[in-house]
Coordinates of C-alpha atoms in Angstrom, one line a residue:
M1 CA 46.5 147.2 -77.1
R2 CA 44.5 146.7 -80.2
R3 CA 46.0 147.8 -83.5
S4 CA 44.2 150.2 -85.6
R5 CA 43.3 149.5 -89.2
Q6 CA 45.8 152.0 -90.5
E7 CA 48.7 150.3 -88.7
F8 CA 47.6 147.0 -90.1
R9 CA 47.7 148.2 -93.7
R10 CA 51.2 149.6 -93.3
S11 CA 52.5 146.3 -92.1
M12 CA 51.0 144.4 -95.1
R13 CA 52.6 146.8 -97.6
R14 CA 56.1 146.2 -96.1
R15 CA 55.8 142.4 -96.6
W16 CA 54.5 142.4 -100.2
F17 CA 57.3 144.6 -101.8
P18 CA 60.3 142.4 -100.9
N19 CA 58.5 139.3 -102.3
V20 CA 57.9 140.8 -105.6
F21 CA 61.4 142.1 -105.8
W22 CA 62.9 138.7 -105.2
L23 CA 60.5 137.0 -107.6
T24 CA 61.5 139.4 -110.3
L25 CA 65.1 139.0 -109.7
C26 CA 64.9 135.2 -109.8
G27 CA 62.9 135.4 -113.0
F28 CA 65.5 137.6 -114.6
A29 CA 68.3 135.3 -113.5
I30 CA 66.5 132.3 -114.9
L31 CA 66.0 134.2 -118.2
L32 CA 69.7 135.0 -118.3
L33 CA 70.6 131.4 -117.7
I34 CA 68.3 130.3 -120.5
V35 CA 69.8 132.8 -123.0
F36 CA 73.3 131.7 -122.0
I37 CA 72.6 128.0 -122.5
S38 CA 70.8 128.7 -125.8
R39 CA 73.8 130.6 -127.1
A40 CA 76.2 128.0 -125.9
S41 CA 74.3 125.3 -127.8
V42 CA 73.4 127.2 -131.0
S43 CA 76.6 129.1 -131.7
P44 CA 78.9 126.1 -132.4
T45 CA 76.4 124.7 -134.8
S46 CA 76.0 128.0 -136.7
R47 CA 79.7 128.3 -136.9
S48 CA 80.0 124.7 -138.2
V49 CA 77.4 125.4 -140.9
L50 CA 79.0 128.6 -142.0
S51 CA 82.4 126.9 -142.0
K52 CA 81.1 124.0 -144.0
R53 CA 79.4 126.4 -146.5
S54 CA 82.6 128.3 -146.9
Y55 CA 84.6 125.1 -147.4
M56 CA 82.1 123.9 -150.1
Q57 CA 82.4 127.2 -151.9
D58 CA 86.2 126.9 -151.8
I59 CA 86.0 123.4 -153.2
T60 CA 83.7 124.5 -156.0
L61 CA 85.9 127.5 -157.0
E62 CA 88.9 125.2 -157.0
S63 CA 87.2 122.6 -159.2
L64 CA 86.2 125.3 -161.7
N65 CA 89.6 126.9 -161.6
A66 CA 87.9 130.1 -160.6
T67 CA 88.7 132.9 -158.1
D68 CA 86.5 135.0 -155.8
E69 CA 87.1 137.9 -158.2
M70 CA 85.7 136.0 -161.2
V71 CA 82.5 135.0 -159.5
N72 CA 81.9 138.3 -157.8
P73 CA 78.8 139.9 -159.5
D74 CA 80.5 143.3 -159.3
S75 CA 83.8 142.1 -160.6
I76 CA 85.4 144.6 -163.1
T77 CA 87.6 141.7 -164.4
R78 CA 84.6 139.7 -165.4
K79 CA 82.9 142.7 -167.0
L80 CA 86.0 143.4 -169.0
N81 CA 86.2 139.7 -170.1
D82 CA 82.6 139.8 -171.3
Q83 CA 83.3 142.9 -173.3
I84 CA 86.3 141.3 -175.0
Q85 CA 84.3 138.2 -176.0
L86 CA 81.5 140.3 -177.5
A87 CA 84.0 142.5 -179.3
K88 CA 85.7 139.5 -180.9
A89 CA 82.4 138.4 -182.4
F90 CA 81.9 142.0 -183.7
V91 CA 85.4 141.9 -185.3
V92 CA 84.4 138.9 -187.4
I93 CA 81.2 140.5 -188.5
A94 CA 82.9 143.9 -189.3
K95 CA 85.4 142.1 -191.5
E96 CA 82.7 140.3 -193.3
N97 CA 81.0 143.6 -194.0
N98 CA 84.3 145.0 -195.2
N99 CA 84.3 147.6 -192.4
L100 CA 88.0 147.1 -191.8
Q101 CA 88.6 150.4 -190.0
F102 CA 86.0 149.5 -187.3
A103 CA 87.4 146.0 -187.1
S104 CA 90.9 147.4 -186.5
E105 CA 89.6 149.7 -183.8
L106 CA 87.9 146.8 -182.0
S107 CA 91.0 144.7 -182.3
T108 CA 93.2 147.5 -180.8
Q109 CA 90.8 147.9 -177.9
I110 CA 90.7 144.2 -177.3
H111 CA 94.5 144.1 -177.2
N112 CA 94.6 147.0 -174.7
S113 CA 92.0 145.3 -172.4
Q114 CA 93.9 142.0 -172.6
I115 CA 97.1 143.8 -171.6
L116 CA 95.3 145.3 -168.6
L117 CA 94.0 141.9 -167.5
S118 CA 97.4 140.3 -168.0
N119 CA 99.1 142.9 -165.8
T120 CA 96.4 142.4 -163.1
A121 CA 96.9 138.6 -163.2
L122 CA 100.7 139.1 -162.7
T123 CA 100.1 141.3 -159.6
R124 CA 97.4 138.9 -158.3
S125 CA 95.2 141.8 -157.2
P126 CA 91.6 142.6 -158.1
L127 CA 91.1 145.1 -160.9
T128 CA 89.9 148.4 -159.5
L129 CA 87.4 150.7 -161.1
R130 CA 90.0 153.5 -161.3
E131 CA 92.4 151.3 -163.2
S132 CA 89.9 150.0 -165.7
N133 CA 87.6 153.0 -166.1
T134 CA 89.1 154.1 -169.4
A135 CA 89.3 150.6 -170.9
V136 CA 85.7 149.8 -169.9
K137 CA 84.3 153.1 -171.3
D138 CA 86.3 152.9 -174.5
M139 CA 85.1 149.3 -175.1
A140 CA 81.5 150.2 -174.2
L141 CA 81.6 153.0 -176.7
L142 CA 82.8 150.7 -179.5
L143 CA 80.2 148.1 -178.6
F144 CA 77.5 150.8 -178.8
Q145 CA 78.9 151.8 -182.1
A146 CA 78.6 148.2 -183.3
Q147 CA 74.9 148.2 -182.4
Q148 CA 74.5 151.3 -184.6
Y149 CA 76.0 149.2 -187.4
H150 CA 73.2 146.7 -186.7
Y151 CA 75.6 144.2 -185.3
D152 CA 73.0 143.1 -182.8
S153 CA 72.4 139.5 -181.6
A154 CA 69.8 138.6 -184.2
T155 CA 72.0 139.9 -187.0
M156 CA 75.0 138.0 -185.6
I157 CA 73.1 134.7 -185.4
M158 CA 71.8 135.0 -189.0
R159 CA 75.3 136.0 -190.3
L160 CA 77.0 133.2 -188.4
K161 CA 74.5 130.6 -189.6
A162 CA 75.1 131.7 -193.2
R163 CA 78.8 131.6 -192.6
I164 CA 78.6 128.1 -191.1
Q165 CA 76.6 126.9 -194.1
D166 CA 79.1 128.4 -196.5
L167 CA 82.0 126.7 -194.6
E168 CA 80.1 123.3 -194.6
E169 CA 79.7 123.6 -198.4
Q170 CA 83.4 124.4 -198.8
T171 CA 84.3 121.5 -196.6
S172 CA 82.1 119.1 -198.5
L173 CA 83.7 120.3 -201.8
V174 CA 87.2 119.9 -200.5
T175 CA 86.4 116.4 -199.1
E176 CA 84.9 115.3 -202.4
R177 CA 87.9 116.5 -204.3
S178 CA 90.3 114.9 -201.8
S179 CA 88.4 111.6 -202.2
K180 CA 88.7 111.8 -206.0
Y181 CA 92.4 112.7 -206.0
G182 CA 93.1 110.1 -203.4
Q183 CA 91.3 107.5 -205.4
I184 CA 93.2 108.5 -208.6
A185 CA 96.5 108.4 -206.8
A186 CA 95.7 104.9 -205.4
E187 CA 94.8 103.6 -208.9
E188 CA 97.9 105.0 -210.6
V189 CA 100.9 102.7 -211.1
P190 CA 104.1 104.3 -209.8
K191 CA 106.8 104.8 -212.4
S192 CA 109.2 102.6 -210.4
L193 CA 106.7 99.7 -210.6
F194 CA 106.1 100.2 -214.3
C195 CA 109.9 100.3 -214.8
L196 CA 110.3 97.1 -212.9
G197 CA 107.7 95.3 -215.0
V198 CA 109.3 96.5 -218.3
R199 CA 112.8 95.4 -217.2
L200 CA 111.6 92.0 -216.0
T201 CA 109.7 91.4 -219.2
T202 CA 112.7 92.3 -221.3
E203 CA 114.9 90.0 -219.2
R204 CA 112.5 87.1 -219.6
F205 CA 112.5 87.3 -223.4
Q206 CA 116.2 87.9 -223.7
Q207 CA 117.1 84.8 -221.7
P208 CA 115.9 81.6 -223.2
K209 CA 117.1 79.6 -220.2
L210 CA 114.9 81.7 -217.9
Q211 CA 111.9 80.9 -220.1
Q212 CA 112.7 77.2 -220.0
T213 CA 113.1 77.2 -216.2
V214 CA 109.7 78.9 -215.8
L215 CA 108.0 76.3 -218.1
Q216 CA 109.6 73.4 -216.2
N217 CA 108.5 74.8 -212.8
T218 CA 104.9 75.2 -213.9
Q219 CA 104.5 71.7 -215.3
T220 CA 106.6 69.3 -213.2
D221 CA 106.8 70.3 -209.6
P222 CA 104.9 67.7 -207.5
K223 CA 104.6 70.1 -204.6
L224 CA 101.9 72.0 -206.5
K225 CA 99.4 69.2 -205.8
D226 CA 100.6 67.8 -202.5
N227 CA 97.8 68.4 -199.9
N228 CA 100.2 67.7 -197.0
L229 CA 101.9 71.1 -197.7
Y230 CA 100.7 74.6 -196.9
H231 CA 99.1 76.1 -200.0
F232 CA 98.6 79.9 -200.3
C233 CA 97.1 81.8 -203.3
I234 CA 97.4 85.4 -204.4
F235 CA 95.7 87.1 -207.4
S236 CA 97.6 90.2 -208.4
D237 CA 99.2 92.3 -211.1
N238 CA 101.6 94.0 -208.6
I239 CA 105.0 92.3 -208.7
L240 CA 106.6 94.1 -205.7
A241 CA 103.6 93.8 -203.4
T242 CA 103.2 90.1 -204.2
S243 CA 107.0 89.6 -203.5
V244 CA 106.6 91.2 -200.1
V245 CA 103.8 88.8 -199.2
V246 CA 105.8 85.8 -200.3
N247 CA 109.0 87.1 -198.6
S248 CA 107.4 88.0 -195.3
T249 CA 105.6 84.6 -195.2
S250 CA 108.8 82.7 -195.8
L251 CA 110.9 84.7 -193.3
N252 CA 108.4 84.2 -190.5
S253 CA 107.7 80.5 -191.2
K254 CA 109.3 77.7 -189.2
N255 CA 109.1 75.4 -192.2
P256 CA 109.4 77.5 -195.4
D257 CA 110.2 74.4 -197.5
R258 CA 106.6 73.2 -196.8
I259 CA 105.0 76.4 -198.2
V260 CA 103.6 76.6 -201.8
F261 CA 102.5 79.9 -203.3
H262 CA 100.1 79.9 -206.2
L263 CA 100.2 83.2 -208.0
V264 CA 97.7 84.2 -210.6
T265 CA 98.1 87.3 -212.7
D266 CA 97.0 88.6 -216.1
E267 CA 98.7 88.2 -219.5
V268 CA 100.2 91.7 -219.4
N269 CA 102.2 91.0 -216.2
Y270 CA 102.7 87.3 -216.6
A271 CA 106.2 87.5 -218.1
A272 CA 107.5 89.9 -215.5
M273 CA 105.9 88.1 -212.6
S274 CA 107.2 84.7 -213.6
A275 CA 110.7 86.1 -214.3
W276 CA 110.9 87.8 -210.9
F277 CA 109.9 84.7 -208.9
T278 CA 112.2 82.5 -211.0
M279 CA 115.3 84.8 -210.7
N280 CA 114.9 85.2 -206.9
S281 CA 114.7 82.5 -204.2
F282 CA 112.5 82.8 -201.1
H283 CA 114.1 80.6 -198.5
G284 CA 112.9 77.3 -199.9
V285 CA 109.3 78.4 -200.7
T286 CA 107.8 77.0 -203.8
V287 CA 106.3 79.6 -206.1
N288 CA 104.1 78.9 -209.2
V289 CA 102.9 81.7 -211.5
Q290 CA 100.1 81.4 -214.0
K291 CA 97.8 83.7 -215.9
F292 CA 94.0 83.6 -215.7
E293 CA 93.7 83.9 -219.6
D294 CA 94.9 80.2 -219.7
L295 CA 91.8 79.1 -217.8
T296 CA 89.5 78.2 -220.7
W297 CA 86.4 77.8 -218.6
L298 CA 86.7 81.4 -217.6
N299 CA 84.4 82.9 -220.2
A300 CA 81.3 85.1 -220.6
S301 CA 78.9 82.2 -220.8
Y302 CA 80.0 81.0 -217.4
V303 CA 81.2 84.1 -215.5
P304 CA 78.5 86.8 -214.8
V305 CA 81.1 89.5 -214.4
L306 CA 82.6 88.8 -217.9
K307 CA 79.1 88.8 -219.3
Q308 CA 78.3 92.1 -217.6
L309 CA 81.4 93.6 -219.2
Q310 CA 79.8 93.2 -222.6
D311 CA 76.9 95.3 -221.5
S312 CA 77.2 98.9 -222.8
D313 CA 75.4 100.4 -219.7
M314 CA 77.8 98.6 -217.4
K315 CA 80.9 99.9 -219.3
N316 CA 79.5 103.4 -219.3
Y317 CA 78.8 103.2 -215.5
Y318 CA 82.3 102.1 -214.6
F319 CA 84.4 103.7 -217.2
S320 CA 82.8 107.0 -218.0
G321 CA 80.6 107.7 -215.0
S322 CA 78.2 109.9 -217.0
N323 CA 74.9 108.2 -216.7
D324 CA 73.8 109.4 -213.2
G325 CA 74.8 113.0 -213.1
G326 CA 77.8 112.2 -210.9
K327 CA 75.7 111.1 -208.0
T328 CA 77.6 107.9 -207.3
P329 CA 80.9 108.5 -205.5
I330 CA 84.0 107.8 -207.5
K331 CA 85.1 104.9 -205.3
F332 CA 82.0 102.9 -206.4
R333 CA 83.1 103.4 -210.0
N334 CA 86.5 101.9 -209.7
P335 CA 87.0 99.6 -212.7
K336 CA 89.1 97.2 -210.6
Y337 CA 85.8 95.9 -209.2
L338 CA 85.2 94.3 -212.7
S339 CA 88.7 92.9 -212.9
M340 CA 88.9 89.1 -213.0
L341 CA 91.9 89.2 -210.7
N342 CA 89.5 90.7 -208.1
H343 CA 86.7 88.2 -208.7
L344 CA 88.9 85.1 -209.1
R345 CA 88.6 84.5 -205.4
F346 CA 85.1 83.1 -206.0
Y347 CA 86.6 80.4 -208.4
I348 CA 89.4 79.1 -206.2
P349 CA 88.3 75.4 -206.3
E350 CA 88.2 75.5 -210.1
V351 CA 91.6 77.4 -210.4
F352 CA 93.2 74.8 -208.2
P353 CA 91.2 71.5 -208.8
D354 CA 93.7 69.3 -206.9
L355 CA 93.8 71.2 -203.7
K356 CA 91.7 70.6 -200.6
K357 CA 92.5 73.6 -198.4
V358 CA 94.1 76.9 -199.2
V359 CA 94.8 80.2 -197.5
F360 CA 93.9 83.2 -199.6
L361 CA 96.0 86.4 -199.2
D362 CA 95.5 89.8 -200.7
D363 CA 98.6 91.4 -202.2
D364 CA 98.5 94.4 -199.7
V365 CA 99.3 92.3 -196.6
V366 CA 102.4 91.7 -194.6
V367 CA 102.9 88.4 -192.7
Q368 CA 104.8 88.6 -189.5
K369 CA 104.1 85.3 -187.8
D370 CA 104.1 81.6 -188.8
L371 CA 100.8 80.8 -190.5
A372 CA 101.0 77.0 -190.3
G373 CA 98.4 77.0 -187.6
L374 CA 95.8 78.2 -190.1
F375 CA 95.8 74.8 -191.7
T376 CA 94.8 73.0 -188.5
V377 CA 92.0 75.4 -187.6
D378 CA 88.7 73.5 -187.3
L379 CA 86.1 75.3 -189.5
N380 CA 83.3 73.2 -188.1
G381 CA 81.9 72.2 -191.5
N382 CA 82.0 75.7 -192.8
V383 CA 83.7 76.8 -196.1
N384 CA 85.3 80.1 -195.1
G385 CA 87.4 80.9 -192.1
A386 CA 87.7 84.7 -191.6
V387 CA 88.1 87.4 -188.9
E388 CA 84.8 89.1 -188.1
T389 CA 84.7 92.9 -188.3
C390 CA 81.5 93.7 -186.4
M391 CA 83.1 95.3 -183.4
E392 CA 81.8 98.5 -184.8
T393 CA 78.3 99.0 -186.3
F394 CA 79.5 100.0 -189.8
H395 CA 80.9 96.5 -190.3
R396 CA 77.5 94.8 -190.1
Y397 CA 75.6 93.5 -193.1
H398 CA 73.2 96.5 -193.3
K399 CA 76.1 98.8 -194.1
Y400 CA 77.1 96.9 -197.2
L401 CA 73.8 95.8 -198.6
N402 CA 70.6 97.5 -199.7
Y403 CA 68.0 96.4 -197.2
S404 CA 65.2 98.3 -199.0
H405 CA 65.3 95.6 -201.6
P406 CA 62.9 92.7 -200.6
L407 CA 65.4 90.0 -201.8
I408 CA 68.0 91.2 -199.4
R409 CA 65.6 91.9 -196.6
S410 CA 64.0 88.4 -196.7
H411 CA 67.3 86.5 -196.8
F412 CA 69.8 88.2 -194.6
D413 CA 70.0 89.5 -191.0
P414 CA 70.9 93.2 -191.2
D415 CA 72.8 92.9 -187.9
A416 CA 74.9 89.9 -188.9
C417 CA 78.6 90.3 -188.5
G418 CA 80.7 91.2 -191.5
W419 CA 84.1 89.7 -192.0
A420 CA 87.2 90.6 -193.9
F421 CA 88.6 89.4 -197.2
G422 CA 92.4 89.5 -197.4
M423 CA 93.3 86.5 -195.2
N424 CA 90.9 83.6 -195.5
V425 CA 91.1 79.9 -195.0
F426 CA 89.0 78.0 -197.5
D427 CA 87.9 74.4 -197.2
L428 CA 87.7 73.5 -200.9
V429 CA 86.1 70.1 -200.3
E430 CA 83.1 71.7 -198.6
W431 CA 83.1 74.5 -201.2
R432 CA 82.6 72.0 -204.0
K433 CA 80.1 70.0 -202.0
R434 CA 77.9 73.1 -201.3
D435 CA 78.4 74.7 -204.8
V436 CA 79.4 78.0 -203.3
T437 CA 80.5 79.3 -206.7
G438 CA 76.9 78.7 -207.9
I439 CA 75.6 80.8 -205.0
Y440 CA 77.9 83.6 -206.1
H441 CA 76.7 83.4 -209.7
Y442 CA 73.1 83.6 -208.4
W443 CA 73.7 86.9 -206.5
Q444 CA 75.8 88.4 -209.3
E445 CA 73.0 87.9 -211.8
K446 CA 70.5 89.4 -209.4
N447 CA 72.6 92.5 -209.1
I448 CA 72.9 93.3 -212.8
D449 CA 71.1 96.6 -212.1
R450 CA 73.4 97.3 -209.1
T451 CA 70.4 97.6 -206.7
L452 CA 71.6 95.0 -204.2
W453 CA 75.0 96.5 -203.6
K454 CA 77.4 98.8 -205.4
L455 CA 81.0 98.4 -204.1
G456 CA 83.6 95.7 -204.6
T457 CA 83.7 92.0 -203.9
L458 CA 83.0 92.0 -200.2
P459 CA 79.2 92.5 -200.5
P460 CA 78.8 89.5 -202.9
G461 CA 81.2 87.6 -200.6
L462 CA 79.0 88.3 -197.6
L463 CA 76.0 87.0 -199.5
T464 CA 77.9 84.0 -200.9
F465 CA 79.3 82.8 -197.6
Y466 CA 76.4 83.7 -195.4
G467 CA 76.0 80.9 -192.9
L468 CA 79.2 79.3 -194.2
T469 CA 81.8 81.4 -192.4
E470 CA 83.7 80.3 -189.3
P471 CA 85.0 83.2 -187.1
L472 CA 88.8 83.2 -186.6
D473 CA 90.8 84.7 -183.7
P474 CA 91.2 88.5 -184.5
T475 CA 95.0 88.2 -184.1
W476 CA 95.2 86.3 -187.3
H477 CA 94.2 89.3 -189.4
V478 CA 94.7 93.0 -188.4
L479 CA 93.0 95.5 -190.7
G480 CA 93.2 99.3 -191.3
L481 CA 96.8 100.1 -191.9
G482 CA 95.9 101.7 -195.2
Y483 CA 93.4 104.2 -193.9
T484 CA 93.3 104.6 -190.1
N485 CA 95.2 104.4 -186.9
V486 CA 95.7 101.0 -185.4
D487 CA 96.7 100.2 -181.8
S488 CA 100.4 99.4 -181.6
Q489 CA 99.8 96.4 -179.3
V490 CA 97.2 95.0 -181.8
I491 CA 99.8 95.4 -184.6
E492 CA 102.5 93.7 -182.6
N493 CA 100.2 90.7 -181.8
G494 CA 98.9 90.4 -185.4
A495 CA 99.9 87.5 -187.7
V496 CA 98.8 89.2 -190.9
L497 CA 98.8 93.0 -191.2
H498 CA 96.4 94.3 -193.9
F499 CA 97.0 97.7 -195.6
N500 CA 93.4 97.9 -196.8
G501 CA 92.4 101.4 -198.0
N502 CA 93.9 103.8 -200.5
S503 CA 97.1 104.5 -198.6
K504 CA 99.2 101.5 -199.8
P505 CA 102.7 101.3 -198.5
W506 CA 104.3 101.3 -202.0
L507 CA 102.6 104.6 -202.8
K508 CA 103.6 108.2 -201.9
I509 CA 100.3 108.6 -200.1
G510 CA 101.0 105.6 -197.9
M511 CA 100.8 106.2 -194.1
E512 CA 104.4 106.9 -193.1
K513 CA 104.3 105.4 -189.7
Y514 CA 103.2 102.0 -191.1
K515 CA 105.5 101.9 -194.2
P516 CA 108.5 100.4 -192.3
L517 CA 106.4 97.3 -191.5
W518 CA 106.2 96.7 -195.2
E519 CA 109.5 98.0 -196.4
K520 CA 111.6 95.8 -194.2
Y521 CA 110.7 92.9 -196.6
V522 CA 111.9 94.8 -199.7
D523 CA 115.5 94.4 -200.7
Y524 CA 116.3 97.9 -202.0
T525 CA 119.8 96.8 -202.9
H526 CA 118.5 94.5 -205.6
P527 CA 120.0 95.7 -208.9
M528 CA 116.6 96.0 -210.7
L529 CA 115.1 97.9 -207.8
E530 CA 118.1 100.3 -207.8
Q531 CA 117.8 100.8 -211.6
C532 CA 114.1 101.7 -211.2
N533 CA 114.8 104.1 -208.4
F534 CA 113.0 102.3 -205.6
H535 CA 113.9 103.8 -202.2

């Protein structure tokens, strides 16, 4: 039987609905599967990133020695700390304005807030608003009151700048006075040294035999001209300091009987110096004492320094210091820089005409190793063997000389290495051949107006021995024990220790930690030292 159209439609409707249902269900299942897979792949990564971020934050906090409480923008602790810092600044300004009552109130509140923070730190718990409410409000009220007094930021900055300027001026004044007093103290002769000189001079003239012995030693000893021996020279008016140099050299020498010391002093100290080195023996070392006044060639017509001493402006500059309004520092005016004992180092070949090689020592050194090796050092045709001091920039030529002067600028490299006077090996044969003393005279005469350099004998030495200096191993000569800290290992390895600077070891202003290095070569049990209260 043939189906009607109506029956046919019902049949089609029944087939379509189940298909749609199953398709929808499958799509929903697939969607759930995709979501599940997506969560499974994303979630671990997110957790890893979050964990890493948290870890990095922990590391940062730990490196800054900070806590979560301190970096929290809503932290009461941090707010209270900020108030305390601002209040401290206001205390300073209040005191400067003579508002002592307000300064006291601020200080009290600062103290209260600090106690609150301290108690919180002990309990290791964050500070709550209820605990800190009173402290924060009280401090805020005081800070607001400070603003009413015009203690604002601009005012604070201006006042602090003025205060800093005032402190800098005070510091400059104190530094200048300290420099002056230090310089004066360094130039003064201690009573004990003066006493020793007087007693030795008296002893010399009271004992005719002592005078005779001194005279014989200066005229007849063949060692004074023997170039196979080790010759040292010192130019000094300090008996005890010179004695330490001789004593320390002899005690640390393997062959003290081969050492000859040539000491040159002035007429005032000659009797005492010669008496001391005649009365005391130094382990076989030969010591000869003479005075520079006996050197007839040492006169104003030959020596520029002596000629300059006759100039009234030069005398006024060094001895009164009144011709430039006090602009030149006191250290540049030290009259010792015009002393012949200081400049005699430029005349060594003429002072000792029979010698070929000599080691020059300052009187403020201590020798702690055998120096025989200095006499076999190859100077490679140079005149002066010295330890260079250009490890730091202020020891280069431009720090000692006036490079605005065309004569200096055209002749010398400003970055050339400086070197140290105080322990120098001089080849006197080469010195005479190159007329080094003549070079020194040339530069001294050019500097009559003090425009090339101002201070001491090192600047003219740098000019005189420019291109004629052989660098020595730094361990031969250690500098700085009279003004700065020196590495203990460097001191231990040094052959010659130099107390250059104002803090000499025989003065009260000497550096205490370095004094024992010098004092161990002083015999404080010596009768004359005891009589003059050396200790």
